[in-house]
């Protein structure tokens, strides 16, 4: 669904300190794709170690995690499992786009067309099983919990937030709201900037909070009708209705109380089972088999993984780990002071 419903939603700008002391779930695949897309060389080539393995995601993960720990944001990484069968067409389309973009990237790079190369490089981003396993290894060494979702990561987070296990979700994907995430946090970056897709241009952003309940009340609809809006403007499981944008979709779901009536009014016969997609969102697939235990980072092992295994600069890693250690020492000092008080 991307940003299709963005203009319908009220978003509250916040300071990152708002999340101080809270435990949030990170849509891990969403975050790793961001790192792979933006952390690249001048011509769009991703960061790699001496063995040719991509390390852009590990770079982003290290600094984002240290930054959140410094801000005392307790974060849990939730990873996607097996995608629903209905997502197959979307995944095949994305694979085709990435394959074509990868070829155009190599062609542009060979011709020395830097801007074009960088544009296609971002479109060609792939998150492989090896990258995911490397990310999980780094996360574990940093002492942070990992939750393996049975299906969609956003669905798992939504269930955990609703159950009171997490405060909210960190993701750029508005689909998290369709799954019922009560609080969605976006733009949680270190730099306060985000890159425009396909262009060598960055714009300033601020962290923002989206309150699902408040937005539903403001729109005068329930979550089921928000899902209907998603169905009309397109989700990962279906194509959008032609000539129907978010505002038109809102008018339709406000006017009609049955999706069949909306279909009839839109004069379009969809080629998907809307009830099945609605059920995916209304009853998110999830598991309660996880451990949200936070542990101390294993500093030497982190350094070994990044510096010795993946050729990171020793000084940069040591500086990041120094910040981490200083925060741990400070928290220990505060804990002792509170005990003495």
Short mmCIF file of the C-alpha atoms (twelve columns), coordinates in Angstrom:
data_MODEL
# 
_entry.id   MODEL 
# 
loop_
_atom_site.group_PDB 
_atom_site.id 
_atom_site.type_symbol 
_atom_site.label_atom_id 
_atom_site.label_alt_id 
_atom_site.label_comp_id 
_atom_site.label_asym_id 
_atom_site.label_seq_id 
_atom_site.Cartn_x 
_atom_site.Cartn_y 
_atom_site.Cartn_z 
_atom_site.pdbx_PDB_model_num 
ATOM 1   C CA . UNK A 1   0.000   0.000   0.000   1 
ATOM 2   C CA . UNK A 2   2.976   2.256   0.486   1 
ATOM 3   C CA . UNK A 3   2.007   5.883   1.001   1 
ATOM 4   C CA . UNK A 4   -1.450  5.574   -0.595  1 
ATOM 5   C CA . UNK A 5   -3.322  6.389   2.631   1 
ATOM 6   C CA . UNK A 6   -0.759  8.852   3.962   1 
ATOM 7   C CA . UNK A 7   -2.861  11.942  3.254   1 
ATOM 8   C CA . UNK A 8   -5.794  10.531  5.236   1 
ATOM 9   C CA . UNK A 9   -3.816  10.125  8.433   1 
ATOM 10  C CA . UNK A 10  -2.961  12.538  11.205  1 
ATOM 11  C CA . UNK A 11  0.699   12.210  12.136  1 
ATOM 12  C CA . UNK A 12  2.192   13.709  15.268  1 
ATOM 13  C CA . UNK A 13  5.812   14.843  15.155  1 
ATOM 14  C CA . UNK A 14  7.753   13.610  18.153  1 
ATOM 15  C CA . UNK A 15  11.255  13.760  19.567  1 
ATOM 16  C CA . UNK A 16  13.046  10.423  19.637  1 
ATOM 17  C CA . UNK A 17  13.259  10.819  23.417  1 
ATOM 18  C CA . UNK A 18  9.503   10.147  23.449  1 
ATOM 19  C CA . UNK A 19  10.394  6.453   23.191  1 
ATOM 20  C CA . UNK A 20  12.813  6.609   26.124  1 
ATOM 21  C CA . UNK A 21  12.240  3.588   28.357  1 
ATOM 22  C CA . UNK A 22  9.617   2.064   26.070  1 
ATOM 23  C CA . UNK A 23  9.831   -1.305  24.322  1 
ATOM 24  C CA . UNK A 24  9.024   -1.239  20.614  1 
ATOM 25  C CA . UNK A 25  8.988   -3.797  17.827  1 
ATOM 26  C CA . UNK A 26  11.066  -3.156  14.720  1 
ATOM 27  C CA . UNK A 27  9.844   -4.317  11.320  1 
ATOM 28  C CA . UNK A 28  13.265  -5.802  10.579  1 
ATOM 29  C CA . UNK A 29  12.910  -6.518  6.863   1 
ATOM 30  C CA . UNK A 30  11.599  -3.000  6.296   1 
ATOM 31  C CA . UNK A 31  14.576  -1.498  8.140   1 
ATOM 32  C CA . UNK A 32  17.187  -3.691  6.440   1 
ATOM 33  C CA . UNK A 33  15.822  -2.775  3.001   1 
ATOM 34  C CA . UNK A 34  16.225  0.899   3.940   1 
ATOM 35  C CA . UNK A 35  19.878  0.340   4.815   1 
ATOM 36  C CA . UNK A 36  20.556  -1.673  1.655   1 
ATOM 37  C CA . UNK A 37  18.903  1.009   -0.452  1 
ATOM 38  C CA . UNK A 38  20.621  4.067   1.008   1 
ATOM 39  C CA . UNK A 39  24.035  2.999   2.343   1 
ATOM 40  C CA . UNK A 40  25.950  2.820   -0.925  1 
ATOM 41  C CA . UNK A 41  28.922  4.227   -2.757  1 
ATOM 42  C CA . UNK A 42  28.841  7.154   -5.172  1 
ATOM 43  C CA . UNK A 43  27.866  4.970   -8.141  1 
ATOM 44  C CA . UNK A 44  25.289  2.987   -6.178  1 
ATOM 45  C CA . UNK A 45  27.494  -0.003  -5.389  1 
ATOM 46  C CA . UNK A 46  26.665  -1.371  -1.914  1 
ATOM 47  C CA . UNK A 47  29.297  -1.601  0.786   1 
ATOM 48  C CA . UNK A 48  31.082  -4.966  0.598   1 
ATOM 49  C CA . UNK A 49  33.798  -6.844  2.426   1 
ATOM 50  C CA . UNK A 50  36.897  -8.371  0.817   1 
ATOM 51  C CA . UNK A 51  34.951  -11.539 0.004   1 
ATOM 52  C CA . UNK A 52  32.370  -9.611  -2.005  1 
ATOM 53  C CA . UNK A 53  29.633  -9.929  0.624   1 
ATOM 54  C CA . UNK A 54  27.285  -6.961  1.020   1 
ATOM 55  C CA . UNK A 55  27.645  -5.204  4.388   1 
ATOM 56  C CA . UNK A 56  25.468  -2.090  3.969   1 
ATOM 57  C CA . UNK A 57  22.765  -3.607  6.170   1 
ATOM 58  C CA . UNK A 58  25.249  -4.401  8.948   1 
ATOM 59  C CA . UNK A 59  26.605  -0.844  8.883   1 
ATOM 60  C CA . UNK A 60  23.129  0.625   9.248   1 
ATOM 61  C CA . UNK A 61  22.166  -1.901  11.875  1 
ATOM 62  C CA . UNK A 62  25.202  -1.170  14.057  1 
ATOM 63  C CA . UNK A 63  24.751  2.595   14.149  1 
ATOM 64  C CA . UNK A 64  20.934  2.585   14.345  1 
ATOM 65  C CA . UNK A 65  21.025  0.120   17.233  1 
ATOM 66  C CA . UNK A 66  23.699  2.022   19.161  1 
ATOM 67  C CA . UNK A 67  21.714  5.234   18.655  1 
ATOM 68  C CA . UNK A 68  18.507  3.688   20.006  1 
ATOM 69  C CA . UNK A 69  20.303  2.148   22.978  1 
ATOM 70  C CA . UNK A 70  21.862  5.545   23.771  1 
ATOM 71  C CA . UNK A 71  18.318  6.975   23.751  1 
ATOM 72  C CA . UNK A 72  17.215  4.122   26.055  1 
ATOM 73  C CA . UNK A 73  14.749  2.797   23.497  1 
ATOM 74  C CA . UNK A 74  14.266  -0.905  24.144  1 
ATOM 75  C CA . UNK A 75  13.830  -2.494  20.741  1 
ATOM 76  C CA . UNK A 76  12.867  -5.968  19.643  1 
ATOM 77  C CA . UNK A 77  13.630  -7.133  16.102  1 
ATOM 78  C CA . UNK A 78  10.757  -8.964  14.410  1 
ATOM 79  C CA . UNK A 79  11.544  -10.883 11.223  1 
ATOM 80  C CA . UNK A 80  9.182   -11.994 8.469   1 
ATOM 81  C CA . UNK A 81  8.364   -15.663 8.068   1 
ATOM 82  C CA . UNK A 82  6.650   -17.329 5.127   1 
ATOM 83  C CA . UNK A 83  4.608   -14.798 3.130   1 
ATOM 84  C CA . UNK A 84  0.903   -15.505 2.524   1 
ATOM 85  C CA . UNK A 85  0.236   -17.202 -0.812  1 
ATOM 86  C CA . UNK A 86  -1.758  -14.169 -1.919  1 
ATOM 87  C CA . UNK A 87  1.450   -12.119 -1.813  1 
ATOM 88  C CA . UNK A 88  3.012   -14.293 -4.522  1 
ATOM 89  C CA . UNK A 89  2.059   -12.058 -7.447  1 
ATOM 90  C CA . UNK A 90  3.444   -8.973  -5.710  1 
ATOM 91  C CA . UNK A 91  6.701   -10.760 -4.892  1 
ATOM 92  C CA . UNK A 92  7.071   -11.999 -8.478  1 
ATOM 93  C CA . UNK A 93  6.500   -8.482  -9.795  1 
ATOM 94  C CA . UNK A 94  9.108   -7.087  -7.394  1 
ATOM 95  C CA . UNK A 95  11.581  -9.785  -8.413  1 
ATOM 96  C CA . UNK A 96  11.124  -8.859  -12.073 1 
ATOM 97  C CA . UNK A 97  11.649  -5.157  -11.349 1 
ATOM 98  C CA . UNK A 98  14.812  -5.888  -9.349  1 
ATOM 99  C CA . UNK A 99  16.223  -8.186  -12.007 1 
ATOM 100 C CA . UNK A 100 15.692  -5.584  -14.738 1 
ATOM 101 C CA . UNK A 101 17.081  -2.819  -12.510 1 
ATOM 102 C CA . UNK A 102 20.195  -4.885  -11.724 1 
ATOM 103 C CA . UNK A 103 20.975  -5.185  -15.436 1 
ATOM 104 C CA . UNK A 104 20.419  -1.458  -16.009 1 
ATOM 105 C CA . UNK A 105 22.649  -0.710  -13.008 1 
ATOM 106 C CA . UNK A 106 25.540  -2.718  -14.460 1 
ATOM 107 C CA . UNK A 107 25.062  -1.115  -17.892 1 
ATOM 108 C CA . UNK A 108 24.998  2.413   -16.454 1 
ATOM 109 C CA . UNK A 109 28.026  1.738   -14.258 1 
ATOM 110 C CA . UNK A 110 29.983  0.405   -17.255 1 
ATOM 111 C CA . UNK A 111 29.174  3.602   -19.165 1 
ATOM 112 C CA . UNK A 112 30.196  5.801   -16.242 1 
ATOM 113 C CA . UNK A 113 26.666  7.180   -15.852 1 
ATOM 114 C CA . UNK A 114 26.852  7.657   -12.090 1 
ATOM 115 C CA . UNK A 115 23.405  9.173   -11.472 1 
ATOM 116 C CA . UNK A 116 21.656  6.504   -13.534 1 
ATOM 117 C CA . UNK A 117 23.680  3.749   -11.896 1 
ATOM 118 C CA . UNK A 118 22.749  4.933   -8.428  1 
ATOM 119 C CA . UNK A 119 19.063  5.155   -9.349  1 
ATOM 120 C CA . UNK A 120 18.914  1.598   -10.663 1 
ATOM 121 C CA . UNK A 121 21.047  0.283   -7.797  1 
ATOM 122 C CA . UNK A 122 18.361  1.292   -5.320  1 
ATOM 123 C CA . UNK A 123 15.680  -0.398  -7.402  1 
ATOM 124 C CA . UNK A 124 17.754  -3.595  -7.561  1 
ATOM 125 C CA . UNK A 125 18.044  -4.068  -3.791  1 
ATOM 126 C CA . UNK A 126 17.755  -7.675  -2.623  1 
ATOM 127 C CA . UNK A 127 17.650  -8.967  0.929   1 
ATOM 128 C CA . UNK A 128 19.083  -12.485 0.885   1 
ATOM 129 C CA . UNK A 129 18.903  -15.275 3.465   1 
ATOM 130 C CA . UNK A 130 22.606  -14.776 4.145   1 
ATOM 131 C CA . UNK A 131 22.091  -11.076 4.854   1 
ATOM 132 C CA . UNK A 132 19.231  -11.880 7.226   1 
ATOM 133 C CA . UNK A 133 21.325  -14.441 9.097   1 
ATOM 134 C CA . UNK A 134 24.233  -11.973 9.398   1 
ATOM 135 C CA . UNK A 135 21.827  -9.341  10.729  1 
ATOM 136 C CA . UNK A 136 20.379  -11.774 13.275  1 
ATOM 137 C CA . UNK A 137 23.885  -12.691 14.425  1 
ATOM 138 C CA . UNK A 138 24.809  -9.040  15.019  1 
ATOM 139 C CA . UNK A 139 21.509  -8.348  16.795  1 
ATOM 140 C CA . UNK A 140 22.021  -11.334 19.090  1 
ATOM 141 C CA . UNK A 141 25.574  -10.257 19.926  1 
ATOM 142 C CA . UNK A 142 24.221  -6.828  20.833  1 
ATOM 143 C CA . UNK A 143 21.942  -8.507  23.370  1 
ATOM 144 C CA . UNK A 144 18.640  -7.628  21.724  1 
ATOM 145 C CA . UNK A 145 15.636  -9.961  21.405  1 
ATOM 146 C CA . UNK A 146 14.679  -11.496 18.070  1 
ATOM 147 C CA . UNK A 147 11.165  -12.671 17.262  1 
ATOM 148 C CA . UNK A 148 10.593  -14.901 14.251  1 
ATOM 149 C CA . UNK A 149 7.119   -14.260 12.867  1 
ATOM 150 C CA . UNK A 150 5.260   -17.140 11.223  1 
ATOM 151 C CA . UNK A 151 4.310   -14.820 8.362   1 
ATOM 152 C CA . UNK A 152 4.281   -11.007 8.090   1 
ATOM 153 C CA . UNK A 153 6.448   -9.141  10.596  1 
ATOM 154 C CA . UNK A 154 3.938   -6.279  10.868  1 
ATOM 155 C CA . UNK A 155 1.234   -8.791  11.788  1 
ATOM 156 C CA . UNK A 156 3.362   -10.237 14.583  1 
ATOM 157 C CA . UNK A 157 4.175   -6.791  15.968  1 
ATOM 158 C CA . UNK A 158 0.509   -5.755  15.863  1 
ATOM 159 C CA . UNK A 159 -0.448  -8.791  17.924  1 
ATOM 160 C CA . UNK A 160 2.336   -8.155  20.452  1 
ATOM 161 C CA . UNK A 161 1.395   -4.483  20.865  1 
ATOM 162 C CA . UNK A 162 -2.276  -5.364  21.291  1 
ATOM 163 C CA . UNK A 163 -1.286  -7.943  23.933  1 
ATOM 164 C CA . UNK A 164 0.720   -5.319  25.826  1 
ATOM 165 C CA . UNK A 165 4.096   -6.955  25.129  1 
ATOM 166 C CA . UNK A 166 5.281   -3.966  23.081  1 
ATOM 167 C CA . UNK A 167 4.441   -0.260  23.137  1 
ATOM 168 C CA . UNK A 168 4.360   0.255   19.387  1 
ATOM 169 C CA . UNK A 169 5.829   -0.592  15.991  1 
ATOM 170 C CA . UNK A 170 8.734   1.013   14.152  1 
ATOM 171 C CA . UNK A 171 8.180   0.723   10.402  1 
ATOM 172 C CA . UNK A 172 7.814   2.890   7.319   1 
ATOM 173 C CA . UNK A 173 5.007   0.633   6.090   1 
ATOM 174 C CA . UNK A 174 1.451   1.853   6.627   1 
ATOM 175 C CA . UNK A 175 0.240   -1.744  6.289   1 
ATOM 176 C CA . UNK A 176 1.128   -2.071  9.972   1 
ATOM 177 C CA . UNK A 177 -2.035  -0.074  10.693  1 
ATOM 178 C CA . UNK A 178 -4.199  -2.455  8.671   1 
ATOM 179 C CA . UNK A 179 -2.884  -5.298  10.817  1 
ATOM 180 C CA . UNK A 180 -4.130  -3.348  13.839  1 
ATOM 181 C CA . UNK A 181 -0.952  -1.825  15.271  1 
ATOM 182 C CA . UNK A 182 -2.266  0.732   17.809  1 
ATOM 183 C CA . UNK A 183 0.832   2.962   17.582  1 
ATOM 184 C CA . UNK A 184 3.086   3.243   14.537  1 
ATOM 185 C CA . UNK A 185 6.371   5.152   14.650  1 
ATOM 186 C CA . UNK A 186 7.991   6.281   11.408  1 
ATOM 187 C CA . UNK A 187 11.162  8.138   10.399  1 
ATOM 188 C CA . UNK A 188 13.221  6.752   13.269  1 
ATOM 189 C CA . UNK A 189 16.609  7.582   11.740  1 
ATOM 190 C CA . UNK A 190 19.976  8.772   13.007  1 
ATOM 191 C CA . UNK A 191 20.501  11.580  10.496  1 
ATOM 192 C CA . UNK A 192 17.014  13.090  10.432  1 
ATOM 193 C CA . UNK A 193 17.117  12.846  6.639   1 
ATOM 194 C CA . UNK A 194 15.621  10.470  4.100   1 
ATOM 195 C CA . UNK A 195 16.563  9.892   0.495   1 
ATOM 196 C CA . UNK A 196 14.105  10.463  -2.334  1 
ATOM 197 C CA . UNK A 197 13.763  7.125   -4.201  1 
ATOM 198 C CA . UNK A 198 15.552  7.190   -7.544  1 
ATOM 199 C CA . UNK A 199 17.149  10.594  -6.957  1 
ATOM 200 C CA . UNK A 200 20.360  11.784  -5.335  1 
ATOM 201 C CA . UNK A 201 18.435  14.092  -3.029  1 
ATOM 202 C CA . UNK A 202 17.727  14.024  0.709   1 
ATOM 203 C CA . UNK A 203 15.012  15.838  2.623   1 
ATOM 204 C CA . UNK A 204 14.642  16.570  6.324   1 
ATOM 205 C CA . UNK A 205 12.279  14.390  8.311   1 
ATOM 206 C CA . UNK A 206 11.137  14.162  11.910  1 
ATOM 207 C CA . UNK A 207 10.112  11.088  13.859  1 
ATOM 208 C CA . UNK A 208 6.350   10.760  13.855  1 
ATOM 209 C CA . UNK A 209 3.686   8.855   15.741  1 
ATOM 210 C CA . UNK A 210 0.472   7.587   14.169  1 
ATOM 211 C CA . UNK A 211 -2.275  6.651   16.624  1 
ATOM 212 C CA . UNK A 212 -4.632  4.145   14.997  1 
ATOM 213 C CA . UNK A 213 -7.588  4.697   17.340  1 
ATOM 214 C CA . UNK A 214 -7.396  8.491   17.085  1 
ATOM 215 C CA . UNK A 215 -7.228  8.312   13.295  1 
ATOM 216 C CA . UNK A 216 -10.172 5.941   12.996  1 
ATOM 217 C CA . UNK A 217 -12.233 8.256   15.187  1 
ATOM 218 C CA . UNK A 218 -11.225 11.292  13.119  1 
ATOM 219 C CA . UNK A 219 -12.121 9.501   9.873   1 
ATOM 220 C CA . UNK A 220 -15.382 8.168   11.301  1 
ATOM 221 C CA . UNK A 221 -14.638 4.555   10.368  1 
ATOM 222 C CA . UNK A 222 -13.567 1.315   12.036  1 
ATOM 223 C CA . UNK A 223 -10.501 -0.806  11.242  1 
ATOM 224 C CA . UNK A 224 -12.431 -3.064  8.887   1 
ATOM 225 C CA . UNK A 225 -13.277 -0.046  6.755   1 
ATOM 226 C CA . UNK A 226 -9.653  1.105   6.884   1 
ATOM 227 C CA . UNK A 227 -8.792  -2.308  5.456   1 
ATOM 228 C CA . UNK A 228 -11.398 -1.721  2.745   1 
ATOM 229 C CA . UNK A 229 -9.627  1.531   1.886   1 
ATOM 230 C CA . UNK A 230 -6.453  -0.520  1.598   1 
ATOM 231 C CA . UNK A 231 -8.196  -2.963  -0.729  1 
ATOM 232 C CA . UNK A 232 -9.384  -0.090  -2.916  1 
ATOM 233 C CA . UNK A 233 -6.021  1.678   -3.194  1 
ATOM 234 C CA . UNK A 234 -3.997  -1.555  -3.315  1 
ATOM 235 C CA . UNK A 235 -2.130  -3.700  -0.789  1 
ATOM 236 C CA . UNK A 236 0.664   -6.267  -1.007  1 
ATOM 237 C CA . UNK A 237 -2.082  -8.800  -1.706  1 
ATOM 238 C CA . UNK A 238 -4.102  -7.089  -4.430  1 
ATOM 239 C CA . UNK A 239 -3.999  -4.497  -7.186  1 
ATOM 240 C CA . UNK A 240 -5.771  -1.197  -6.678  1 
ATOM 241 C CA . UNK A 241 -9.169  -0.354  -8.096  1 
ATOM 242 C CA . UNK A 242 -8.725  1.844   -11.183 1 
ATOM 243 C CA . UNK A 243 -9.372  5.561   -10.733 1 
ATOM 244 C CA . UNK A 244 -9.804  5.214   -6.959  1 
ATOM 245 C CA . UNK A 245 -7.466  7.183   -4.720  1 
ATOM 246 C CA . UNK A 246 -7.424  7.388   -0.939  1 
ATOM 247 C CA . UNK A 247 -9.957  10.234  -0.680  1 
ATOM 248 C CA . UNK A 248 -12.404 8.551   -3.047  1 
ATOM 249 C CA . UNK A 249 -11.925 5.302   -1.146  1 
ATOM 250 C CA . UNK A 250 -12.789 7.059   2.125   1 
ATOM 251 C CA . UNK A 251 -15.995 8.438   0.602   1 
ATOM 252 C CA . UNK A 252 -16.980 4.968   -0.602  1 
ATOM 253 C CA . UNK A 253 -16.395 3.189   2.711   1 
ATOM 254 C CA . UNK A 254 -18.204 5.983   4.547   1 
ATOM 255 C CA . UNK A 255 -21.216 5.701   2.261   1 
ATOM 256 C CA . UNK A 256 -21.525 1.908   2.116   1 
ATOM 257 C CA . UNK A 257 -21.486 -0.741  4.836   1 
ATOM 258 C CA . UNK A 258 -20.918 -3.741  2.586   1 
ATOM 259 C CA . UNK A 259 -17.882 -4.177  0.354   1 
ATOM 260 C CA . UNK A 260 -20.126 -5.734  -2.302  1 
ATOM 261 C CA . UNK A 261 -21.920 -2.392  -2.554  1 
ATOM 262 C CA . UNK A 262 -18.599 -0.612  -2.998  1 
ATOM 263 C CA . UNK A 263 -17.642 -2.997  -5.801  1 
ATOM 264 C CA . UNK A 264 -20.969 -2.363  -7.507  1 
ATOM 265 C CA . UNK A 265 -20.638 1.413   -7.153  1 
ATOM 266 C CA . UNK A 266 -17.046 1.410   -8.417  1 
ATOM 267 C CA . UNK A 267 -18.165 -0.540  -11.496 1 
ATOM 268 C CA . UNK A 268 -15.121 -2.769  -11.268 1 
ATOM 269 C CA . UNK A 269 -14.985 -6.503  -10.716 1 
ATOM 270 C CA . UNK A 270 -11.804 -7.318  -8.772  1 
ATOM 271 C CA . UNK A 271 -9.900  -10.503 -9.544  1 
ATOM 272 C CA . UNK A 272 -9.175  -11.242 -5.888  1 
ATOM 273 C CA . UNK A 273 -11.041 -12.645 -2.895  1 
ATOM 274 C CA . UNK A 274 -11.500 -9.564  -0.745  1 
ATOM 275 C CA . UNK A 275 -12.781 -11.612 2.208   1 
ATOM 276 C CA . UNK A 276 -9.577  -13.639 2.310   1 
ATOM 277 C CA . UNK A 277 -7.412  -10.503 2.279   1 
ATOM 278 C CA . UNK A 278 -9.625  -8.841  4.867   1 
ATOM 279 C CA . UNK A 279 -9.144  -11.889 7.092   1 
ATOM 280 C CA . UNK A 280 -5.334  -11.706 6.748   1 
ATOM 281 C CA . UNK A 281 -5.455  -8.196  8.206   1 
ATOM 282 C CA . UNK A 282 -8.251  -8.721  10.751  1 
ATOM 283 C CA . UNK A 283 -6.756  -11.922 12.164  1 
ATOM 284 C CA . UNK A 284 -2.974  -11.473 11.913  1 
ATOM 285 C CA . UNK A 285 -0.912  -14.664 11.888  1 
ATOM 286 C CA . UNK A 286 1.334   -14.623 14.946  1 
ATOM 287 C CA . UNK A 287 3.155   -16.697 17.526  1 
ATOM 288 C CA . UNK A 288 3.630   -16.401 21.270  1 
ATOM 289 C CA . UNK A 289 6.844   -18.426 21.187  1 
ATOM 290 C CA . UNK A 290 9.437   -15.761 21.877  1 
ATOM 291 C CA . UNK A 291 11.667  -14.475 24.655  1 
ATOM 292 C CA . UNK A 292 11.915  -10.724 25.196  1 
ATOM 293 C CA . UNK A 293 14.994  -10.954 27.393  1 
ATOM 294 C CA . UNK A 294 17.593  -8.194  26.948  1 
ATOM 295 C CA . UNK A 295 21.233  -9.068  27.614  1 
ATOM 296 C CA . UNK A 296 24.554  -7.227  27.756  1 
ATOM 297 C CA . UNK A 297 26.330  -6.822  24.397  1 
ATOM 298 C CA . UNK A 298 29.261  -9.127  23.682  1 
ATOM 299 C CA . UNK A 299 31.724  -6.425  22.701  1 
ATOM 300 C CA . UNK A 300 34.646  -8.606  21.637  1 
ATOM 301 C CA . UNK A 301 32.441  -10.861 19.539  1 
ATOM 302 C CA . UNK A 302 30.802  -7.874  17.840  1 
ATOM 303 C CA . UNK A 303 34.227  -6.523  16.956  1 
ATOM 304 C CA . UNK A 304 35.335  -9.934  15.700  1 
ATOM 305 C CA . UNK A 305 32.245  -10.265 13.486  1 
ATOM 306 C CA . UNK A 306 32.485  -6.791  11.980  1 
ATOM 307 C CA . UNK A 307 36.236  -6.114  11.853  1 
ATOM 308 C CA . UNK A 308 37.756  -9.560  11.345  1 
ATOM 309 C CA . UNK A 309 34.938  -11.268 9.460   1 
ATOM 310 C CA . UNK A 310 33.518  -8.366  7.430   1 
ATOM 311 C CA . UNK A 311 36.458  -5.925  7.187   1 
ATOM 312 C CA . UNK A 312 34.863  -2.974  8.984   1 
ATOM 313 C CA . UNK A 313 37.259  -0.219  10.030  1 
ATOM 314 C CA . UNK A 314 38.433  -1.050  13.549  1 
ATOM 315 C CA . UNK A 315 38.391  2.567   14.744  1 
ATOM 316 C CA . UNK A 316 34.788  3.186   13.674  1 
ATOM 317 C CA . UNK A 317 33.558  -0.011  15.298  1 
ATOM 318 C CA . UNK A 318 35.501  0.732   18.483  1 
ATOM 319 C CA . UNK A 319 33.993  4.229   18.638  1 
ATOM 320 C CA . UNK A 320 30.484  2.801   18.298  1 
ATOM 321 C CA . UNK A 321 31.152  0.176   20.960  1 
ATOM 322 C CA . UNK A 322 32.658  2.823   23.236  1 
ATOM 323 C CA . UNK A 323 29.351  4.733   23.114  1 
ATOM 324 C CA . UNK A 324 27.556  1.503   23.895  1 
ATOM 325 C CA . UNK A 325 29.798  0.748   26.871  1 
ATOM 326 C CA . UNK A 326 29.480  4.294   28.222  1 
ATOM 327 C CA . UNK A 327 25.695  3.978   28.153  1 
ATOM 328 C CA . UNK A 328 25.813  0.613   29.908  1 
ATOM 329 C CA . UNK A 329 28.155  2.017   32.580  1 
ATOM 330 C CA . UNK A 330 25.893  5.048   33.056  1 
ATOM 331 C CA . UNK A 331 22.809  2.872   33.438  1 
ATOM 332 C CA . UNK A 332 24.648  0.723   35.977  1 
ATOM 333 C CA . UNK A 333 25.634  3.835   37.941  1 
ATOM 334 C CA . UNK A 334 22.048  5.148   37.906  1 
ATOM 335 C CA . UNK A 335 20.780  1.772   39.078  1 
ATOM 336 C CA . UNK A 336 23.197  1.722   42.002  1 
ATOM 337 C CA . UNK A 337 22.297  5.300   42.958  1 
ATOM 338 C CA . UNK A 338 18.590  4.462   42.967  1 
ATOM 339 C CA . UNK A 339 19.267  1.446   45.192  1 
ATOM 340 C CA . UNK A 340 21.278  3.548   47.637  1 
ATOM 341 C CA . UNK A 341 18.633  6.269   47.616  1 
# 
